[in-house]
Amino acid sequence: MTAPTESTQTTPGETLHTPVIAWFDAHARDLPWRHPEAGPWGVMVSEFMLQQTPVNRVLPVYEHWLTRWPRPADLAKEAPGEAVRAWGRLGYPRRALRLHGAAVAITERHGGDVPSEHAQLLALPGIGEYTAAAVASFAYGQRHAVLDTNVRRVFARVVTGVRYPPNATTAAERKLARALLPESERTASRWAAASMELGALVCTAKNETCHSCPIAGQCAWRLAGKPEHEGPPRRGQTYAGTDRQVRGKLLAVLRESITAVPQAALDHVWDEPVQRARALDGLVADGLVEPLPGGLYRLPLTSPLTSPPTQPST
DNA sequence: TACTCGTGGGT
DNA sequence: TACCCAAGAGT
């Protein structure tokens, strides 16, 4: 057809929903957490792992994780350090700690079932606005604005006509996402997944492939000649020489070791003692590392998220 | 609000 | 090579 037939009522995003969802049905990746058997727990685990980590690196860890801990209660029974160890090299290991804490909370407060209400999801450790909406939408088919970096970029281009969205999510973006949300629950949840996938596969940050885009004909940015990004430079991340790098090296040693590690083994991963000590202190403060008497360190057996550390008086 | 928090692959 | 980027959360 060349023109949409007249409808009794139109919603703002109607001309976007149909082509994007049709594109999604034809081109969506076959990812394990999109299978029905993944269930809400599988969806939730995938969302934690996908926070700032690419799909390809998540896949093997996800499979291992769900095999080992098929239900929240299975993970809740483990020491948090085991979650950190199984997290491997996904990065941002505090996510592993929070996922473990979320499993404990789900077991204690929700009878072992991932809650379906947005507010209850939001109350779990490691779940913010995006993840709560994503789990409610993808796992339970609810109608929520799921505003991740991919969707923000798609909206910035198609609607606003700029190459990149603002550095931090704005109220205007949330309002736009709500306005573009399809009316029906089913269509809204499909739209959430489809618009994310479009940003991940076609409307990418660099080397976007507009010739494959189902809504290229109505993209404000493309129609404006794809102007370059204006405004403040997008915040880059330096890494070499930072505390994050030192923390990563320290934690890698502890992940590889089944037994507690002596201070000397940690000392040799970084030669600058002040920064090294600061990084280790930070890991301990975050609950990612547990200090033992005698200058030994190990991954944590107790959780900083669920049980306040009880200090036995000497 | 702006900053911290890992890791590795692509360009 | 050095930089850029990847389904954010917490403070």
mmCIF file of C-alpha atoms (C1' of nucleotides) in Angstrom:
data_model
loop_
_atom_site.group_PDB
_atom_site.id
_atom_site.type_symbol
_atom_site.label_atom_id
_atom_site.label_comp_id
_atom_site.label_asym_id
_atom_site.label_seq_id
_atom_site.Cartn_x
_atom_site.Cartn_y
_atom_site.Cartn_z
ATOM 1 C CA MET A 1 0.000 0.000 0.000
ATOM 2 C CA THR A 2 1.124 3.534 -0.562
ATOM 3 C CA ALA A 3 -0.812 5.326 2.126
ATOM 4 C CA PRO A 4 -2.237 4.263 5.442
ATOM 5 C CA THR A 5 -5.965 3.901 5.415
ATOM 6 C CA GLU A 6 -7.907 6.415 7.378
ATOM 7 C CA SER A 7 -8.472 5.380 10.969
ATOM 8 C CA THR A 8 -10.944 6.682 13.466
ATOM 9 C CA GLN A 9 -8.220 7.646 15.928
ATOM 10 C CA THR A 10 -4.501 8.051 15.467
ATOM 11 C CA THR A 11 -1.769 7.988 18.052
ATOM 12 C CA PRO A 12 1.414 10.014 17.605
ATOM 13 C CA GLY A 13 3.644 7.045 16.843
ATOM 14 C CA GLU A 14 1.251 5.065 14.707
ATOM 15 C CA THR A 15 3.220 5.497 11.494
ATOM 16 C CA LEU A 16 6.296 4.203 13.296
ATOM 17 C CA HIS A 17 4.885 1.197 15.116
ATOM 18 C CA THR A 18 3.734 -0.879 12.172
ATOM 19 C CA PRO A 19 6.900 -0.756 10.039
ATOM 20 C CA VAL A 20 9.270 -1.122 12.993
ATOM 21 C CA ILE A 21 7.384 -4.083 14.442
ATOM 22 C CA ALA A 22 7.170 -5.697 11.000
ATOM 23 C CA TRP A 23 10.911 -5.195 10.598
ATOM 24 C CA PHE A 24 11.454 -6.732 14.024
ATOM 25 C CA ASP A 25 9.381 -9.780 13.161
ATOM 26 C CA ALA A 26 11.585 -10.336 10.107
ATOM 27 C CA HIS A 27 15.023 -9.440 11.480
ATOM 28 C CA ALA A 28 15.095 -9.868 15.249
ATOM 29 C CA ARG A 29 18.038 -11.818 16.591
ATOM 30 C CA ASP A 30 17.290 -15.209 18.050
ATOM 31 C CA LEU A 31 18.484 -14.568 21.605
ATOM 32 C CA PRO A 32 17.947 -17.100 24.391
ATOM 33 C CA TRP A 33 16.249 -14.662 26.751
ATOM 34 C CA ARG A 34 13.629 -14.038 24.082
ATOM 35 C CA HIS A 35 12.533 -17.673 24.159
ATOM 36 C CA PRO A 36 9.401 -18.319 26.222
ATOM 37 C CA GLU A 37 11.220 -20.892 28.335
ATOM 38 C CA ALA A 38 13.607 -18.213 29.577
ATOM 39 C CA GLY A 39 10.823 -16.920 31.799
ATOM 40 C CA PRO A 40 10.937 -13.765 33.918
ATOM 41 C CA TRP A 41 14.089 -14.875 35.725
ATOM 42 C CA GLY A 42 15.916 -15.419 32.447
ATOM 43 C CA VAL A 43 14.793 -12.020 31.218
ATOM 44 C CA MET A 44 15.910 -10.397 34.446
ATOM 45 C CA VAL A 45 19.324 -12.068 34.429
ATOM 46 C CA SER A 46 19.863 -11.004 30.835
ATOM 47 C CA GLU A 47 18.932 -7.421 31.628
ATOM 48 C CA PHE A 48 21.453 -7.249 34.459
ATOM 49 C CA MET A 49 24.188 -8.658 32.260
ATOM 50 C CA LEU A 50 23.324 -6.417 29.331
ATOM 51 C CA GLN A 51 23.717 -3.238 31.387
ATOM 52 C CA GLN A 52 26.704 -1.800 29.545
ATOM 53 C CA THR A 53 27.960 -5.144 28.208
ATOM 54 C CA PRO A 54 27.512 -6.232 24.555
ATOM 55 C CA VAL A 55 25.259 -9.156 23.666
ATOM 56 C CA ASN A 56 28.029 -11.345 22.268
ATOM 57 C CA ARG A 57 29.943 -11.325 25.520
ATOM 58 C CA VAL A 58 26.840 -11.940 27.622
ATOM 59 C CA LEU A 59 25.650 -15.048 25.763
ATOM 60 C CA PRO A 60 28.004 -17.715 27.203
ATOM 61 C CA VAL A 61 27.826 -16.358 30.744
ATOM 62 C CA TYR A 62 24.040 -16.180 30.571
ATOM 63 C CA GLU A 63 23.784 -19.838 29.548
ATOM 64 C CA HIS A 64 26.089 -20.942 32.329
ATOM 65 C CA TRP A 65 24.268 -18.803 34.882
ATOM 66 C CA LEU A 66 20.785 -20.088 34.037
ATOM 67 C CA THR A 67 21.991 -23.682 34.014
ATOM 68 C CA ARG A 68 23.588 -23.316 37.413
ATOM 69 C CA TRP A 69 20.882 -21.159 38.980
ATOM 70 C CA PRO A 70 17.617 -21.829 37.126
ATOM 71 C CA ARG A 71 15.501 -20.070 39.767
ATOM 72 C CA PRO A 72 16.108 -17.023 41.973
ATOM 73 C CA ALA A 73 16.112 -19.218 45.077
ATOM 74 C CA ASP A 74 19.005 -21.263 43.654
ATOM 75 C CA LEU A 75 21.166 -18.170 43.416
ATOM 76 C CA ALA A 76 19.950 -16.817 46.735
ATOM 77 C CA LYS A 77 21.380 -19.873 48.487
ATOM 78 C CA GLU A 78 24.875 -19.181 47.187
ATOM 79 C CA ALA A 79 27.524 -16.974 48.701
ATOM 80 C CA PRO A 80 27.592 -13.618 46.894
ATOM 81 C CA GLY A 81 31.218 -14.275 45.994
ATOM 82 C CA GLU A 82 30.106 -17.175 43.830
ATOM 83 C CA ALA A 83 27.972 -14.778 41.813
ATOM 84 C CA VAL A 84 30.970 -12.483 41.429
ATOM 85 C CA ARG A 85 33.110 -15.419 40.304
ATOM 86 C CA ALA A 86 30.532 -16.663 37.800
ATOM 87 C CA TRP A 87 30.201 -13.126 36.469
ATOM 88 C CA GLY A 88 33.608 -13.651 34.939
ATOM 89 C CA ARG A 89 34.863 -10.801 32.790
ATOM 90 C CA LEU A 90 31.552 -9.132 31.990
ATOM 91 C CA GLY A 91 32.718 -6.017 33.782
ATOM 92 C CA TYR A 92 31.096 -3.868 36.471
ATOM 93 C CA PRO A 93 31.064 -6.766 38.972
ATOM 94 C CA ARG A 94 28.848 -4.856 41.390
ATOM 95 C CA ARG A 95 26.071 -5.947 39.056
ATOM 96 C CA ALA A 96 26.735 -9.547 40.087
ATOM 97 C CA LEU A 97 26.438 -8.585 43.726
ATOM 98 C CA ARG A 98 23.203 -6.733 43.068
ATOM 99 C CA LEU A 99 21.764 -9.599 41.045
ATOM 100 C CA HIS A 100 22.504 -11.912 43.940
ATOM 101 C CA GLY A 101 20.882 -9.429 46.300
ATOM 102 C CA ALA A 102 17.859 -9.221 44.025
ATOM 103 C CA ALA A 103 17.569 -13.011 44.069
ATOM 104 C CA VAL A 104 17.631 -12.987 47.869
ATOM 105 C CA ALA A 105 14.973 -10.277 48.003
ATOM 106 C CA ILE A 106 12.790 -12.115 45.492
ATOM 107 C CA THR A 107 13.053 -15.264 47.576
ATOM 108 C CA GLU A 108 12.246 -13.475 50.805
ATOM 109 C CA ARG A 109 9.635 -10.976 49.654
ATOM 110 C CA HIS A 110 8.027 -12.551 46.595
ATOM 111 C CA GLY A 111 8.009 -16.255 47.266
ATOM 112 C CA GLY A 112 10.781 -16.912 44.773
ATOM 113 C CA ASP A 113 8.963 -15.453 41.764
ATOM 114 C CA VAL A 114 10.200 -12.390 39.908
ATOM 115 C CA PRO A 115 7.586 -9.736 40.674
ATOM 116 C CA SER A 116 5.531 -8.382 37.803
ATOM 117 C CA GLU A 117 4.769 -4.965 39.206
ATOM 118 C CA HIS A 118 7.013 -2.146 38.088
ATOM 119 C CA ALA A 119 7.254 -0.649 41.588
ATOM 120 C CA GLN A 120 8.259 -3.975 43.115
ATOM 121 C CA LEU A 121 10.885 -4.514 40.446
ATOM 122 C CA LEU A 122 12.222 -1.006 40.984
ATOM 123 C CA ALA A 123 12.669 -1.745 44.684
ATOM 124 C CA LEU A 124 15.109 -4.582 43.971
ATOM 125 C CA PRO A 125 18.857 -3.888 44.116
ATOM 126 C CA GLY A 126 20.404 -3.214 40.717
ATOM 127 C CA ILE A 127 17.083 -2.455 39.063
ATOM 128 C CA GLY A 128 16.509 1.110 37.943
ATOM 129 C CA GLU A 129 13.986 2.779 35.712
ATOM 130 C CA TYR A 130 15.112 1.052 32.548
ATOM 131 C CA THR A 131 15.438 -2.502 33.890
ATOM 132 C CA ALA A 132 12.131 -2.365 35.759
ATOM 133 C CA ALA A 133 10.345 -1.336 32.569
ATOM 134 C CA ALA A 134 12.245 -3.892 30.492
ATOM 135 C CA VAL A 135 11.404 -6.843 32.746
ATOM 136 C CA ALA A 136 7.770 -5.786 33.090
ATOM 137 C CA SER A 137 7.498 -5.383 29.336
ATOM 138 C CA PHE A 138 9.559 -8.290 28.009
ATOM 139 C CA ALA A 139 8.733 -10.868 30.668
ATOM 140 C CA TYR A 140 5.156 -9.905 31.472
ATOM 141 C CA GLY A 141 3.998 -8.166 28.297
ATOM 142 C CA GLN A 142 3.093 -4.962 30.084
ATOM 143 C CA ARG A 143 2.864 -1.480 28.608
ATOM 144 C CA HIS A 144 5.861 0.590 29.672
ATOM 145 C CA ALA A 145 8.155 3.127 28.070
ATOM 146 C CA VAL A 146 11.428 1.208 27.823
ATOM 147 C CA LEU A 147 14.001 3.914 27.333
ATOM 148 C CA ASP A 148 17.500 2.577 26.861
ATOM 149 C CA THR A 149 20.422 4.001 24.930
ATOM 150 C CA ASN A 150 19.243 2.390 21.696
ATOM 151 C CA VAL A 151 15.727 3.763 21.895
ATOM 152 C CA ARG A 152 17.011 7.180 22.903
ATOM 153 C CA ARG A 153 19.206 7.277 19.824
ATOM 154 C CA VAL A 154 16.371 6.166 17.530
ATOM 155 C CA PHE A 155 14.100 8.865 18.943
ATOM 156 C CA ALA A 156 16.831 11.497 18.719
ATOM 157 C CA ARG A 157 17.199 10.808 15.025
ATOM 158 C CA VAL A 158 13.687 9.974 13.864
ATOM 159 C CA VAL A 159 11.814 12.562 15.914
ATOM 160 C CA THR A 160 14.229 15.237 17.066
ATOM 161 C CA GLY A 161 16.451 15.195 14.012
ATOM 162 C CA VAL A 162 19.824 15.044 15.749
ATOM 163 C CA ARG A 163 22.561 12.438 15.570
ATOM 164 C CA TYR A 164 22.814 11.696 19.306
ATOM 165 C CA PRO A 165 20.568 12.049 22.348
ATOM 166 C CA PRO A 166 21.645 14.159 25.344
ATOM 167 C CA ASN A 167 24.284 12.755 27.688
ATOM 168 C CA ALA A 168 21.740 12.119 30.444
ATOM 169 C CA THR A 169 18.134 11.102 29.949
ATOM 170 C CA THR A 170 15.869 14.143 30.051
ATOM 171 C CA ALA A 171 12.257 14.646 31.056
ATOM 172 C CA ALA A 172 11.517 15.526 27.437
ATOM 173 C CA GLU A 173 12.753 12.128 26.325
ATOM 174 C CA ARG A 174 10.582 10.346 28.871
ATOM 175 C CA LYS A 175 7.590 12.371 27.801
ATOM 176 C CA LEU A 176 8.249 11.562 24.158
ATOM 177 C CA ALA A 177 8.652 7.860 24.905
ATOM 178 C CA ARG A 178 5.298 7.832 26.711
ATOM 179 C CA ALA A 179 3.633 9.739 23.911
ATOM 180 C CA LEU A 180 4.882 7.272 21.322
ATOM 181 C CA LEU A 181 3.786 4.233 23.318
ATOM 182 C CA PRO A 182 1.115 2.184 21.519
ATOM 183 C CA GLU A 183 -2.225 1.941 23.266
ATOM 184 C CA SER A 184 -2.540 -1.807 23.585
ATOM 185 C CA GLU A 185 -0.376 -3.801 25.957
ATOM 186 C CA ARG A 186 0.650 -6.327 23.350
ATOM 187 C CA THR A 187 1.638 -3.763 20.745
ATOM 188 C CA ALA A 188 3.431 -1.662 23.338
ATOM 189 C CA SER A 189 5.637 -4.532 24.494
ATOM 190 C CA ARG A 190 6.449 -5.502 20.913
ATOM 191 C CA TRP A 191 7.227 -1.876 20.101
ATOM 192 C CA ALA A 192 9.603 -1.693 23.076
ATOM 193 C CA ALA A 193 11.578 -4.704 21.882
ATOM 194 C CA ALA A 194 11.427 -3.656 18.238
ATOM 195 C CA SER A 195 12.603 -0.070 18.741
ATOM 196 C CA MET A 196 15.491 -1.300 20.891
ATOM 197 C CA GLU A 197 16.506 -3.853 18.302
ATOM 198 C CA LEU A 198 16.376 -1.233 15.552
ATOM 199 C CA GLY A 199 18.817 0.906 17.505
ATOM 200 C CA ALA A 200 21.061 -2.074 18.166
ATOM 201 C CA LEU A 201 21.220 -3.372 14.590
ATOM 202 C CA VAL A 202 20.412 -0.539 12.166
ATOM 203 C CA CYS A 203 20.282 2.862 13.848
ATOM 204 C CA THR A 204 23.671 2.354 15.487
ATOM 205 C CA ALA A 205 25.900 5.012 17.014
ATOM 206 C CA LYS A 206 28.403 4.719 14.192
ATOM 207 C CA ASN A 207 28.005 3.387 10.660
ATOM 208 C CA GLU A 208 24.243 3.424 10.777
ATOM 209 C CA THR A 209 22.626 1.582 7.853
ATOM 210 C CA CYS A 210 19.750 3.798 6.852
ATOM 211 C CA HIS A 211 19.179 1.794 3.668
ATOM 212 C CA SER A 212 17.976 -1.073 5.875
ATOM 213 C CA CYS A 213 15.804 1.095 8.081
ATOM 214 C CA PRO A 214 12.029 0.612 7.880
ATOM 215 C CA ILE A 215 11.365 4.229 8.868
ATOM 216 C CA ALA A 216 14.154 5.971 6.968
ATOM 217 C CA GLY A 217 11.520 7.800 4.931
ATOM 218 C CA GLN A 218 10.214 9.562 8.022
ATOM 219 C CA CYS A 219 13.502 10.093 9.854
ATOM 220 C CA ALA A 220 13.949 13.779 10.685
ATOM 221 C CA TRP A 221 17.721 13.444 10.988
ATOM 222 C CA ARG A 222 18.126 11.754 7.627
ATOM 223 C CA LEU A 223 15.711 14.138 5.917
ATOM 224 C CA ALA A 224 17.800 17.026 7.281
ATOM 225 C CA GLY A 225 20.893 15.613 5.614
ATOM 226 C CA LYS A 226 22.237 13.816 8.669
ATOM 227 C CA PRO A 227 23.870 16.846 10.321
ATOM 228 C CA GLU A 228 26.816 16.203 12.637
ATOM 229 C CA HIS A 229 26.480 16.276 16.399
ATOM 230 C CA GLU A 230 26.365 19.703 17.984
ATOM 231 C CA GLY A 231 26.792 20.722 21.564
ATOM 232 C CA PRO A 232 28.996 19.375 24.335
ATOM 233 C CA PRO A 233 31.174 16.427 23.376
ATOM 234 C CA ARG A 234 29.844 13.081 24.417
ATOM 235 C CA ARG A 235 31.449 12.022 27.622
ATOM 236 C CA GLY A 236 34.348 9.729 26.892
ATOM 237 C CA GLN A 237 35.641 7.151 29.296
ATOM 238 C CA THR A 238 39.285 7.042 30.121
ATOM 239 C CA TYR A 239 40.412 3.814 31.644
ATOM 240 C CA ALA A 240 44.150 3.298 31.587
ATOM 241 C CA GLY A 241 45.633 4.202 34.936
ATOM 242 C CA THR A 242 42.334 4.665 36.725
ATOM 243 C CA ASP A 243 41.145 3.043 39.920
ATOM 244 C CA ARG A 244 38.767 1.010 37.805
ATOM 245 C CA GLN A 245 41.642 -0.661 36.042
ATOM 246 C CA VAL A 246 43.334 -1.450 39.345
ATOM 247 C CA ARG A 247 40.112 -2.790 40.830
ATOM 248 C CA GLY A 248 39.704 -5.000 37.792
ATOM 249 C CA LYS A 249 43.186 -6.437 38.171
ATOM 250 C CA LEU A 250 42.750 -7.053 41.882
ATOM 251 C CA LEU A 251 39.398 -8.739 41.484
ATOM 252 C CA ALA A 252 40.689 -10.888 38.631
ATOM 253 C CA VAL A 253 43.241 -12.420 40.998
ATOM 254 C CA LEU A 254 40.532 -13.213 43.553
ATOM 255 C CA ARG A 255 38.167 -14.634 40.933
ATOM 256 C CA GLU A 256 40.787 -17.100 39.764
ATOM 257 C CA SER A 257 41.604 -18.325 43.242
ATOM 258 C CA ILE A 258 39.450 -20.804 45.149
ATOM 259 C CA THR A 259 41.279 -20.086 48.378
ATOM 260 C CA ALA A 260 41.925 -16.821 50.154
ATOM 261 C CA VAL A 261 44.744 -14.762 48.646
ATOM 262 C CA PRO A 262 47.596 -13.177 50.622
ATOM 263 C CA GLN A 263 48.173 -9.437 50.351
ATOM 264 C CA ALA A 264 51.456 -10.035 48.533
ATOM 265 C CA ALA A 265 49.659 -11.721 45.640
ATOM 266 C CA LEU A 266 47.498 -8.632 45.218
ATOM 267 C CA ASP A 267 50.406 -6.224 45.579
ATOM 268 C CA HIS A 268 52.104 -7.332 42.409
ATOM 269 C CA VAL A 269 49.214 -6.448 40.067
ATOM 270 C CA TRP A 270 49.900 -2.697 40.492
ATOM 271 C CA ASP A 271 53.106 -1.028 41.500
ATOM 272 C CA GLU A 272 51.750 2.231 42.859
ATOM 273 C CA PRO A 273 50.970 1.490 46.522
ATOM 274 C CA VAL A 274 48.667 4.410 47.311
ATOM 275 C CA GLN A 275 46.351 3.799 44.398
ATOM 276 C CA ARG A 276 46.529 0.064 44.944
ATOM 277 C CA ALA A 277 45.427 0.406 48.563
ATOM 278 C CA ARG A 278 42.666 2.811 47.631
ATOM 279 C CA ALA A 279 41.351 0.395 45.027
ATOM 280 C CA LEU A 280 41.388 -2.533 47.435
ATOM 281 C CA ASP A 281 39.659 -0.483 50.121
ATOM 282 C CA GLY A 282 37.025 0.429 47.587
ATOM 283 C CA LEU A 283 36.411 -3.192 46.704
ATOM 284 C CA VAL A 284 36.033 -4.055 50.383
ATOM 285 C CA ALA A 285 33.698 -1.108 50.943
ATOM 286 C CA ASP A 286 31.578 -2.247 48.000
ATOM 287 C CA GLY A 287 31.324 -5.755 49.426
ATOM 288 C CA LEU A 288 33.145 -7.294 46.474
ATOM 289 C CA VAL A 289 36.096 -8.380 48.604
ATOM 290 C CA GLU A 290 36.190 -9.742 52.133
ATOM 291 C CA PRO A 291 39.277 -9.129 54.271
ATOM 292 C CA LEU A 292 40.337 -11.917 56.609
ATOM 293 C CA PRO A 293 42.718 -11.911 59.559
ATOM 294 C CA GLY A 294 46.361 -12.344 58.629
ATOM 295 C CA GLY A 295 46.292 -10.143 55.524
ATOM 296 C CA LEU A 296 44.202 -12.558 53.482
ATOM 297 C CA TYR A 297 41.462 -11.604 51.031
ATOM 298 C CA ARG A 298 38.724 -13.521 49.257
ATOM 299 C CA LEU A 299 35.459 -13.091 47.405
ATOM 300 C CA PRO A 300 32.641 -12.405 49.875
ATOM 301 C CA LEU A 301 30.754 -15.086 51.787
ATOM 302 C CA THR A 302 28.314 -12.568 53.223
ATOM 303 C CA SER A 303 26.244 -10.033 51.401
ATOM 304 C CA PRO A 304 26.455 -6.297 52.052
ATOM 305 C CA LEU A 305 23.057 -5.902 50.409
ATOM 306 C CA THR A 306 21.009 -8.298 52.477
ATOM 307 C CA SER A 307 22.694 -8.689 55.836
ATOM 308 C CA PRO A 308 24.366 -5.818 57.621
ATOM 309 C CA PRO A 309 27.896 -6.937 58.459
ATOM 310 C CA THR A 310 27.972 -8.055 62.051
ATOM 311 C CA GLN A 311 31.244 -7.238 63.678
ATOM 312 C CA PRO A 312 32.052 -9.760 66.373
ATOM 313 C CA SER A 313 33.765 -7.888 69.126
ATOM 314 C CA THR A 314 37.187 -9.272 69.921
ATOM 315 C "C1'" DT B 1 23.777 16.837 37.817
ATOM 316 C "C1'" DA B 2 27.931 14.721 37.072
ATOM 317 C "C1'" DC B 3 30.640 11.196 38.284
ATOM 318 C "C1'" DT B 4 32.100 6.401 39.323
ATOM 319 C "C1'" DC B 5 32.015 1.728 38.209
ATOM 320 C "C1'" DG B 6 35.115 -3.185 33.939
ATOM 321 C "C1'" DT B 7 36.034 -5.254 29.881
ATOM 322 C "C1'" DG B 8 37.135 -6.176 25.218
ATOM 323 C "C1'" DG B 9 36.176 -5.715 20.302
ATOM 324 C "C1'" DG B 10 35.809 -2.613 16.336
ATOM 325 C "C1'" DT B 11 37.703 1.182 13.594
ATOM 326 C "C1'" DT C 1 47.576 3.530 18.064
ATOM 327 C "C1'" DA C 2 44.154 5.673 20.652
ATOM 328 C "C1'" DC C 3 39.706 6.280 20.811
ATOM 329 C "C1'" DC C 4 34.836 4.909 20.731
ATOM 330 C "C1'" DC C 5 31.337 2.153 22.086
ATOM 331 C "C1'" DA C 6 28.133 -1.460 24.527
ATOM 332 C "C1'" DA C 7 19.974 -3.390 26.815
ATOM 333 C "C1'" DG C 8 22.470 1.502 33.427
ATOM 334 C "C1'" DA C 9 22.489 1.951 38.460
ATOM 335 C "C1'" DG C 10 23.728 4.357 42.485
ATOM 336 C "C1'" DT C 11 25.310 8.243 44.803
#
